[in-house]
Each structure stands twice: as C-alpha cells, then as structure tokens.
PDB file of C-alpha atoms in Angstrom:
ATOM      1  CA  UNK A   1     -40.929 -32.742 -55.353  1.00  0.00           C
ATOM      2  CA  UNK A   2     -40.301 -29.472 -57.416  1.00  0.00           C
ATOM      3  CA  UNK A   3     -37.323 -27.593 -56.476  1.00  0.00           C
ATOM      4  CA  UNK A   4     -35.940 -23.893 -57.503  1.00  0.00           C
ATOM      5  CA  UNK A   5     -32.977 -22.764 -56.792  1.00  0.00           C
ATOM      6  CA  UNK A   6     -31.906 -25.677 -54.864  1.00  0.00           C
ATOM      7  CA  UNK A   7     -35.188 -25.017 -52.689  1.00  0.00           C
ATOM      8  CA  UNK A   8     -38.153 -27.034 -52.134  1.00  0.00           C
ATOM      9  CA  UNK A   9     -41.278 -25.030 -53.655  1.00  0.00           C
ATOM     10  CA  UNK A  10     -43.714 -27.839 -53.464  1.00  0.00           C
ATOM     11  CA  UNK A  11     -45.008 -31.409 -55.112  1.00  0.00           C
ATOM     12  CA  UNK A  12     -46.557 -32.157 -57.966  1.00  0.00           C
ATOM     13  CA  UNK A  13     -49.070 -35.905 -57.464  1.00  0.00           C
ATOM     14  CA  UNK A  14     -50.629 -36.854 -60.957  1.00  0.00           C
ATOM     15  CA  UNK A  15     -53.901 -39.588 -60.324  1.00  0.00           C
ATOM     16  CA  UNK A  16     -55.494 -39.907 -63.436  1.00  0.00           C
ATOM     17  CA  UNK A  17     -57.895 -42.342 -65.320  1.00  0.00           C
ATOM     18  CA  UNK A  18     -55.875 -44.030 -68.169  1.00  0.00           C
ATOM     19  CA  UNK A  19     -59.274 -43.763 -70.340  1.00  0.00           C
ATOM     20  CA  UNK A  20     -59.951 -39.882 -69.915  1.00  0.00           C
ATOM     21  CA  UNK A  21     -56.422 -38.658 -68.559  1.00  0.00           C
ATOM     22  CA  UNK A  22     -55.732 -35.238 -70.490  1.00  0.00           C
ATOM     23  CA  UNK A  23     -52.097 -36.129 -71.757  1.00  0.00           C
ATOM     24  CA  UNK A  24     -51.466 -33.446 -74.236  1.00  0.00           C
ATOM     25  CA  UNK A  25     -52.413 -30.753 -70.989  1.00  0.00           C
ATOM     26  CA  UNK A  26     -50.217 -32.500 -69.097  1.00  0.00           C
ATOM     27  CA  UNK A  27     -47.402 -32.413 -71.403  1.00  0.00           C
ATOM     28  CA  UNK A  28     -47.935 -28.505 -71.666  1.00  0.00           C
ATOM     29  CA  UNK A  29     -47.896 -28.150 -68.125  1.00  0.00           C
ATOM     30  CA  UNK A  30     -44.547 -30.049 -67.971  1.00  0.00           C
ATOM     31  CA  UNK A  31     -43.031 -28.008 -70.913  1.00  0.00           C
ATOM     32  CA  UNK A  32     -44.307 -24.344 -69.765  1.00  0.00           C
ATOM     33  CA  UNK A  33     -42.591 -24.955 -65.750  1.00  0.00           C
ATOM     34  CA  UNK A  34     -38.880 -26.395 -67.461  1.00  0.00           C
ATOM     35  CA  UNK A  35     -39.626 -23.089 -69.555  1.00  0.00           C
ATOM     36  CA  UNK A  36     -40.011 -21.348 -66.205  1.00  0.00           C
ATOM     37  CA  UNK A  37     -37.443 -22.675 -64.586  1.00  0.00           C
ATOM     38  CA  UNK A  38     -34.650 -22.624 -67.239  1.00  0.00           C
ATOM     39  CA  UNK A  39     -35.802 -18.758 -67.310  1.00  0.00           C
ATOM     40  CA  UNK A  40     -35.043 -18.545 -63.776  1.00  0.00           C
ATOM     41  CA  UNK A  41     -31.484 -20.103 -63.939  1.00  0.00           C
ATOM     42  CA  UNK A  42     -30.909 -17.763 -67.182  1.00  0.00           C
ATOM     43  CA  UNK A  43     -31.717 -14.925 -64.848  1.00  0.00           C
ATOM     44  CA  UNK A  44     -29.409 -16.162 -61.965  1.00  0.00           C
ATOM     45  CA  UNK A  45     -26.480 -16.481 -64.099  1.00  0.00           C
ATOM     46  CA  UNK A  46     -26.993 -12.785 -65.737  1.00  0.00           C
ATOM     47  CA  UNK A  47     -27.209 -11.629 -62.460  1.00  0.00           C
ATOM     48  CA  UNK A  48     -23.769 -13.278 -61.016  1.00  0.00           C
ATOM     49  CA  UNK A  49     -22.360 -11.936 -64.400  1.00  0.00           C
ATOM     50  CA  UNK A  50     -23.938  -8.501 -63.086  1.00  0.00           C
ATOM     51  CA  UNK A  51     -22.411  -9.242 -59.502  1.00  0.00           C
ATOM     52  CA  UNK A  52     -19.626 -11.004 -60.153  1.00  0.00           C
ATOM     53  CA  UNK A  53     -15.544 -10.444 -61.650  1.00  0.00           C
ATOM     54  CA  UNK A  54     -15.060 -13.095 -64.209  1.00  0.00           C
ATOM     55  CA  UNK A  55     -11.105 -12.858 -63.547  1.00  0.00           C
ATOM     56  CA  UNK A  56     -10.746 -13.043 -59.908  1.00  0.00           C
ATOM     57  CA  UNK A  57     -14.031 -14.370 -58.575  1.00  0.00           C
ATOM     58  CA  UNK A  58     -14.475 -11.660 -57.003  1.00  0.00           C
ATOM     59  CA  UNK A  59     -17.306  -9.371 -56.457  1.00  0.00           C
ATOM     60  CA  UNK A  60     -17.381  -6.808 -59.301  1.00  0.00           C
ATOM     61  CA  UNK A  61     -17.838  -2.802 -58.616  1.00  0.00           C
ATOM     62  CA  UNK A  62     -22.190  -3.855 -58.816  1.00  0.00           C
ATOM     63  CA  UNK A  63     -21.295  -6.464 -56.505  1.00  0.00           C
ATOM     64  CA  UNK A  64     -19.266  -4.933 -53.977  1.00  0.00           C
ATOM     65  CA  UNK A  65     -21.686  -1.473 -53.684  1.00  0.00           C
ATOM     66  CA  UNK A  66     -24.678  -3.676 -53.517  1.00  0.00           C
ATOM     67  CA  UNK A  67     -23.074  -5.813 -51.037  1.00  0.00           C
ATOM     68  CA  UNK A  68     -21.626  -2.869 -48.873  1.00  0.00           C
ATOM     69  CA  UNK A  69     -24.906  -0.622 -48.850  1.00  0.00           C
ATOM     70  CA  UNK A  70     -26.561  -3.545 -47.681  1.00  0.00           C
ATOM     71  CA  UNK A  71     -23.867  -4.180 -44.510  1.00  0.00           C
ATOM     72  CA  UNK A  72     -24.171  -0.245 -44.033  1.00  0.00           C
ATOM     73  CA  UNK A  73     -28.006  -0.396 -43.281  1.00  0.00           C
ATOM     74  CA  UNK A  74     -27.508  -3.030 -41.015  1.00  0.00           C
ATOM     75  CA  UNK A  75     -24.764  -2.124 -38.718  1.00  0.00           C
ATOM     76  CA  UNK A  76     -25.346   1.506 -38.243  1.00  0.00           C
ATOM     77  CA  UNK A  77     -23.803   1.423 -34.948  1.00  0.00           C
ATOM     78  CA  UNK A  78     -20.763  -0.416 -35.633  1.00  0.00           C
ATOM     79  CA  UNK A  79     -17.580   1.044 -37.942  1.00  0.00           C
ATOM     80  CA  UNK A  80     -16.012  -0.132 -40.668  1.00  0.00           C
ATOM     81  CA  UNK A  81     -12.831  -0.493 -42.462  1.00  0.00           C
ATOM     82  CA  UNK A  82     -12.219   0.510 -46.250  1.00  0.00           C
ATOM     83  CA  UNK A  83      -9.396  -1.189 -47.732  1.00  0.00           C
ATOM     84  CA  UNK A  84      -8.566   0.006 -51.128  1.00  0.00           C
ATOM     85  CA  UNK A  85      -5.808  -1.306 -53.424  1.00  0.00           C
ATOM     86  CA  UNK A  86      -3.904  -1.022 -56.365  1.00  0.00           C
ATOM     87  CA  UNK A  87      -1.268  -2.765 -58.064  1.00  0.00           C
ATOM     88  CA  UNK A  88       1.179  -0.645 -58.955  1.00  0.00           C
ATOM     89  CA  UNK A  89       2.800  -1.167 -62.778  1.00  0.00           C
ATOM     90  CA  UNK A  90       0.349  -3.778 -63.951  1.00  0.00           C
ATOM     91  CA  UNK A  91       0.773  -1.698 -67.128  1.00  0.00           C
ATOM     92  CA  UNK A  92       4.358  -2.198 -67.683  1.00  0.00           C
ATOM     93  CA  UNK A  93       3.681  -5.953 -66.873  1.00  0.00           C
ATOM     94  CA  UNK A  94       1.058  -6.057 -69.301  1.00  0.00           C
ATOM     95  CA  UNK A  95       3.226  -4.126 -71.880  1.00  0.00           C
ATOM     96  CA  UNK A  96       6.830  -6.041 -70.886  1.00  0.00           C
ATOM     97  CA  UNK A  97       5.193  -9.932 -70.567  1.00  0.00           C
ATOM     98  CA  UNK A  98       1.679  -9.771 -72.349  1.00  0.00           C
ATOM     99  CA  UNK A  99      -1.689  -9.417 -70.566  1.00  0.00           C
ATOM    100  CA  UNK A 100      -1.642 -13.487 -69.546  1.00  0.00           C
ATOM    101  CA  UNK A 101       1.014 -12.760 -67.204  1.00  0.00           C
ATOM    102  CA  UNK A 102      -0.906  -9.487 -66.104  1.00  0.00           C
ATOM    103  CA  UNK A 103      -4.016 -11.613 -65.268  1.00  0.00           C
ATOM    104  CA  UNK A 104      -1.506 -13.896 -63.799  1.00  0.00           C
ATOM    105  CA  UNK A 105      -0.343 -11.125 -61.559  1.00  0.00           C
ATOM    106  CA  UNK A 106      -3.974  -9.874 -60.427  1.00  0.00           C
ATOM    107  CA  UNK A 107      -4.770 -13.401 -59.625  1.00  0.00           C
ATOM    108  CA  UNK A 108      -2.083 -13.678 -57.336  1.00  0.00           C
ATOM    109  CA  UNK A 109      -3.517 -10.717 -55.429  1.00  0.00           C
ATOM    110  CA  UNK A 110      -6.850 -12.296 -55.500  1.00  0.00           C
ATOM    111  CA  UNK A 111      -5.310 -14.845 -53.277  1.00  0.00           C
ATOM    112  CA  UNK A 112      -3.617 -12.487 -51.154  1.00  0.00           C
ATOM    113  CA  UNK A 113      -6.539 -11.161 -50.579  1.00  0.00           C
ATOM    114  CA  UNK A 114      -8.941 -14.210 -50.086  1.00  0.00           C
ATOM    115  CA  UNK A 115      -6.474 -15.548 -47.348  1.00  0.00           C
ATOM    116  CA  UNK A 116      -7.269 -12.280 -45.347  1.00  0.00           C
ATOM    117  CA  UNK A 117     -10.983 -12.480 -45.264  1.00  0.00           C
ATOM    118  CA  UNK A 118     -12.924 -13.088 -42.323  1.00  0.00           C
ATOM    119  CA  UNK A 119     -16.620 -14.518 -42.366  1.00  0.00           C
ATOM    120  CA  UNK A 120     -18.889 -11.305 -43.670  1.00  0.00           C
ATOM    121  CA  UNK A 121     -15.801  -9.785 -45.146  1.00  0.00           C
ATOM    122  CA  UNK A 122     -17.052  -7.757 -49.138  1.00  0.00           C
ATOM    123  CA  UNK A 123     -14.192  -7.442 -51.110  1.00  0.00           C
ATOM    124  CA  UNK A 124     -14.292  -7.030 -54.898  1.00  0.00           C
ATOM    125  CA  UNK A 125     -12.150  -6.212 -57.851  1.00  0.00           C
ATOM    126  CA  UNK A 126     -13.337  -2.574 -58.620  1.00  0.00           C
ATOM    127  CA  UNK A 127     -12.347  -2.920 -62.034  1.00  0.00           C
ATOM    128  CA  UNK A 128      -8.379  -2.893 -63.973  1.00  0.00           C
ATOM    129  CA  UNK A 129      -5.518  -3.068 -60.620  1.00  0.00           C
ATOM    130  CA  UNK A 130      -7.939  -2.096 -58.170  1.00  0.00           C
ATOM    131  CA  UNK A 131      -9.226  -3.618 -55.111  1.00  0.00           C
ATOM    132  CA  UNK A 132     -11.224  -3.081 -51.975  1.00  0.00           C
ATOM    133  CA  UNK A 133     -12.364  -4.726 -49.159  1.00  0.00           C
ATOM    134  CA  UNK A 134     -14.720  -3.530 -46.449  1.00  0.00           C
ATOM    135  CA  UNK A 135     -15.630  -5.235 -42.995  1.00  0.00           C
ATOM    136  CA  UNK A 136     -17.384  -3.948 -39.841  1.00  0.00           C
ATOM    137  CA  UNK A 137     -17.162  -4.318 -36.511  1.00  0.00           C
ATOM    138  CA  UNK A 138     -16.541  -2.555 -32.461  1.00  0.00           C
ATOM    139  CA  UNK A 139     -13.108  -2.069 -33.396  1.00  0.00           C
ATOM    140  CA  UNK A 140     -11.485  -2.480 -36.712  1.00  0.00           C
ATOM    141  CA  UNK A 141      -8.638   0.257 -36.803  1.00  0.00           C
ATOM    142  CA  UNK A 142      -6.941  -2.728 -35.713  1.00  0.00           C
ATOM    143  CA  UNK A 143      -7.403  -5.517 -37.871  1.00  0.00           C
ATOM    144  CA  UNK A 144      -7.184  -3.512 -41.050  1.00  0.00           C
ATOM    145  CA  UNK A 145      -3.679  -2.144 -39.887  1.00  0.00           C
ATOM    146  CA  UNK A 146      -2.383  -5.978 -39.291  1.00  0.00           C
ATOM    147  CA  UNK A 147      -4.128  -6.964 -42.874  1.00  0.00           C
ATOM    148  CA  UNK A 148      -2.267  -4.165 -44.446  1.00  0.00           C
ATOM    149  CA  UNK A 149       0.578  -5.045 -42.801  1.00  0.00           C
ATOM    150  CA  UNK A 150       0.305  -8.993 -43.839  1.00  0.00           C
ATOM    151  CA  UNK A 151      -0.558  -7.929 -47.212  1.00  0.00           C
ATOM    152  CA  UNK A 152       3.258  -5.519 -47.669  1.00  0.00           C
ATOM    153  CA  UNK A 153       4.923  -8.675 -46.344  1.00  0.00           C
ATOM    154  CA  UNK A 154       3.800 -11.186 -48.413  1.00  0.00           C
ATOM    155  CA  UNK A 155       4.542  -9.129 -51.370  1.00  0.00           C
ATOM    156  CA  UNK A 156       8.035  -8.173 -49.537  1.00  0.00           C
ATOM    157  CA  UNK A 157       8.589 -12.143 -49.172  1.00  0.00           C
ATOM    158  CA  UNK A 158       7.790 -12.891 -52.575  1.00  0.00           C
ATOM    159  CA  UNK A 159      10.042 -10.354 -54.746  1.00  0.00           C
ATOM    160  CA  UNK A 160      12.708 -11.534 -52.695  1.00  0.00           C
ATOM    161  CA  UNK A 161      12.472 -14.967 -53.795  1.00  0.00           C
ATOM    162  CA  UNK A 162      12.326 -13.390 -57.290  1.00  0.00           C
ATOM    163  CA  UNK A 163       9.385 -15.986 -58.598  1.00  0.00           C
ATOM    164  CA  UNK A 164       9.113 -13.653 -61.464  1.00  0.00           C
ATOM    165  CA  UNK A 165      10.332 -11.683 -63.886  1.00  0.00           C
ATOM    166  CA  UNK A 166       9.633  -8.791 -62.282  1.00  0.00           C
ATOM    167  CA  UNK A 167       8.564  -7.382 -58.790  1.00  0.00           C
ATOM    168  CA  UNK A 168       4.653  -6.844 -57.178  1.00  0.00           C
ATOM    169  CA  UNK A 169       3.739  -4.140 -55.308  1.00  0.00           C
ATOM    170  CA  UNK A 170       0.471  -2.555 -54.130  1.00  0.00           C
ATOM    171  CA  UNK A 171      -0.545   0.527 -53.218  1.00  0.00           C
ATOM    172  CA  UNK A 172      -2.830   0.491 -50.065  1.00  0.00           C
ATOM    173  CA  UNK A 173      -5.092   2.449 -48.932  1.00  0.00           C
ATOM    174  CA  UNK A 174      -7.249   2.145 -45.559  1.00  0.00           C
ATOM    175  CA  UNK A 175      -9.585   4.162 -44.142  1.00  0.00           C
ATOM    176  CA  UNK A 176     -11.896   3.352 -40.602  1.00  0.00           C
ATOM    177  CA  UNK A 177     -15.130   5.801 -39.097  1.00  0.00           C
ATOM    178  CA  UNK A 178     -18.380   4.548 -38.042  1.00  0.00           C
ATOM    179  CA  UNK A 179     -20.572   4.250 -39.889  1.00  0.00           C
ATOM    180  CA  UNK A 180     -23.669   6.318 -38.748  1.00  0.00           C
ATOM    181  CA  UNK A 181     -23.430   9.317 -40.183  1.00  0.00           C
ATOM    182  CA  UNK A 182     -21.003   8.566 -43.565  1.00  0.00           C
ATOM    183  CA  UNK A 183     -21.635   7.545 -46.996  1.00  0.00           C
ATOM    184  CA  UNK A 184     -20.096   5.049 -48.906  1.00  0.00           C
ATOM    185  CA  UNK A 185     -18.682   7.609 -51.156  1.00  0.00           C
ATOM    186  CA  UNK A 186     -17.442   8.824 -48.359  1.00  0.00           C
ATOM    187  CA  UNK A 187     -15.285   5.643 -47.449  1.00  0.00           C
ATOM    188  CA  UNK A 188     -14.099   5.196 -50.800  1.00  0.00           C
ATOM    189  CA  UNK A 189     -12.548   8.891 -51.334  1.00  0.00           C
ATOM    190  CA  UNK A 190     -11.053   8.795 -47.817  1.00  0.00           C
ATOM    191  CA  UNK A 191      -9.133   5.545 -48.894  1.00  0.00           C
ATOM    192  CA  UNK A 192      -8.389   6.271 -52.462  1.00  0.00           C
ATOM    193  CA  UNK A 193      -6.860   9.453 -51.120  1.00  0.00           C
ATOM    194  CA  UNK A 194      -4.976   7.764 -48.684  1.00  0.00           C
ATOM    195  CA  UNK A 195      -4.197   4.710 -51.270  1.00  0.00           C
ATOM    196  CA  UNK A 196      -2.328   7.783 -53.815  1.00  0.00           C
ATOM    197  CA  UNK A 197      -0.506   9.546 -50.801  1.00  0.00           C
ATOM    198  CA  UNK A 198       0.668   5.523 -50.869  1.00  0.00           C
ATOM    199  CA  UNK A 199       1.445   5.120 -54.533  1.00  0.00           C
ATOM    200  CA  UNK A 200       3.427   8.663 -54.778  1.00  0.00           C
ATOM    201  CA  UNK A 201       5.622   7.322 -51.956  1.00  0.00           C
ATOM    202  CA  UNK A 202       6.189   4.258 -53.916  1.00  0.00           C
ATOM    203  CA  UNK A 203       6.896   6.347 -57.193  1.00  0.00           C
ATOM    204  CA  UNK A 204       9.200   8.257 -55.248  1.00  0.00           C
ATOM    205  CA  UNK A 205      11.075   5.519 -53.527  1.00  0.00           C
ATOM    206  CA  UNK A 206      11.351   3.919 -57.186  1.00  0.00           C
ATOM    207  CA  UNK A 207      13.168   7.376 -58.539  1.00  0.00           C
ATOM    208  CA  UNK A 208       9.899   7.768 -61.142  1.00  0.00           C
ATOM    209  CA  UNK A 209       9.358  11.125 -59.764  1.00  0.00           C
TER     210      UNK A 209
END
C-alpha cells in the first residue's frame, strides 16, 4: 500500500522475471516517489508554520482569517461571535521578569482559552497579547457573554491566590451580528473597539490615567 498524508492513494505489486527484471528503473522509481513524498511533508509543515502560532498552538493571524472566511461562507444565515483579547501589561512583565515569564503568562491564557472552546470554535493568537476567538451559531449573544464572564473570573480567582509575582488581566472585547451582510473586518473593528473602551476602563481603575 502507498499512503500520503496518512491516506491510502493506492498499491504498488512488483512481478518480475529475476533474468530480465529492470532493477536500476525500479530503484529510480522508488527514489523519485520518497522524493515526492518527503516534498509533500516539507510542504505540510511550511504550511502549519504559515497557519500555525509556534508559542501557543494556536492558529496564527493566516490561520485564524483563513479559518474564519471559510466558516463565514458557510453559515451565511447563522451569526457569530467575535471575541477579541488582550493582555493588559505583558510589557511591564516582559520588562520586570524577562520575556520567559511573559511567554509564561500568554501560555496561561492559551489555556484559558482552550478550556472555553466548543467543537468548530477558531481562535488564534493574532500576534504579541492579542487574541480572538470566533464561533457561530442561532444564538450566540449568549454564550460569548458567559465565556467572557468565565474568562474575568478565572483571572479574578487566580491574582487572588497571588501564584505570581504579579497580577493578569485581559482586556475583552466581544462583538455578535449575523453574518449575512458583514465582513470580517467588520467583526474585528467592532470588537477591538469594544476590547479598548475595555482596556481604558482598566487603565482607569488602575489610576494610569
């Protein structure tokens, strides 16, 4: 059996005469499909590197718009939910304790995250402290408000058991339509906008401004 890509493409049956049996073609044959198929696994990984955030495991920005368009064209009728997030003073982390414990920190929300997702669920690391996540459905006002929700009191719970040197927050941002008739753009700037109104509340609460 020949497989790619963990998929059965075909067989390959050899019945030869030992006196007139072309072994140097067959050898070529056998060298020129490992070339193929090494080729094809080189191509796989470059695209998941494409796809994919190295850090979290996440999707990347590539990823997450391929990923979403594709949901979009599918469930027209439907609406969706735009989750977008972003840890607030990952900076001063990075600057205080050294970029290790920054990583540290976004992996933690990686698994904040991961523990919220629902079969079909995107979500991605957009790139530095930000996040998203983006799910459809008949009604999902709803279940983004109680994710949110979750999502604040997990970080509440964990500052106040003071696991590190310092405290996590996250600015959140969520934004719901359907989806006929909207862009993706048009997703993201509705919750980025709502994810600052967020983060100047938390600046303010904090005395920065």
């Amino acid at each position: 059996p020949l497989h790619l890509r963990g998929e059965l493409i075909g067989y390959l049956g050899v019945a030869f005469d030992v006196d007139s049996f072309a072994f140097n073609l067959f050898s070529s044959f056998i060298i020129n499909y490992r070339h193929l198929f090494e080729a094809q696994r080189t191509r796989v990984e470059l695209l998941e590197l494409y796809m994919c955030d190295s850090l979290s495991g996440l999707l990347n920005r590539n990823g997450f718009y391929d990923a979403v368009y594709k949901t979009m064209a599918k469930n027209e009728d439907k609406e969706m939910a735009l989750i977008f997030m972003d840890m607030d003073m990952l900076k001063t982390i990075n600057d205080t304790f050294g970029h290790a414990e920054g990583d540290s920190a976004l992996r933690f929300l990686t698994m904040i995250i991961t523990q919220h997702l629902e079969e079909g669920d995107i979500a991605c690391r957009i790139g530095g402290d930000e996040f998203a996540i983006a799910f459809t459905g008949d009604d999902v006002e709803d279940r983004a408000e109680k994710m949110v929700t979750s999502i604040r009191n997990i970080m509440k719970r964990y500052n106040e058991r003071r696991e590190r040197p310092y405290s996590m927050q996250v600015s959140i941002g969520a934004y719901c339509n359907r989806i006929k008739g909207h862009t993706l753009d048009h997703f993201l700037k509705k919750a980025d906008d709502l994810m600052y109104a967020d983060k100047y509340l938390h600046r303010k609460d904090n005395g920065i401004i």
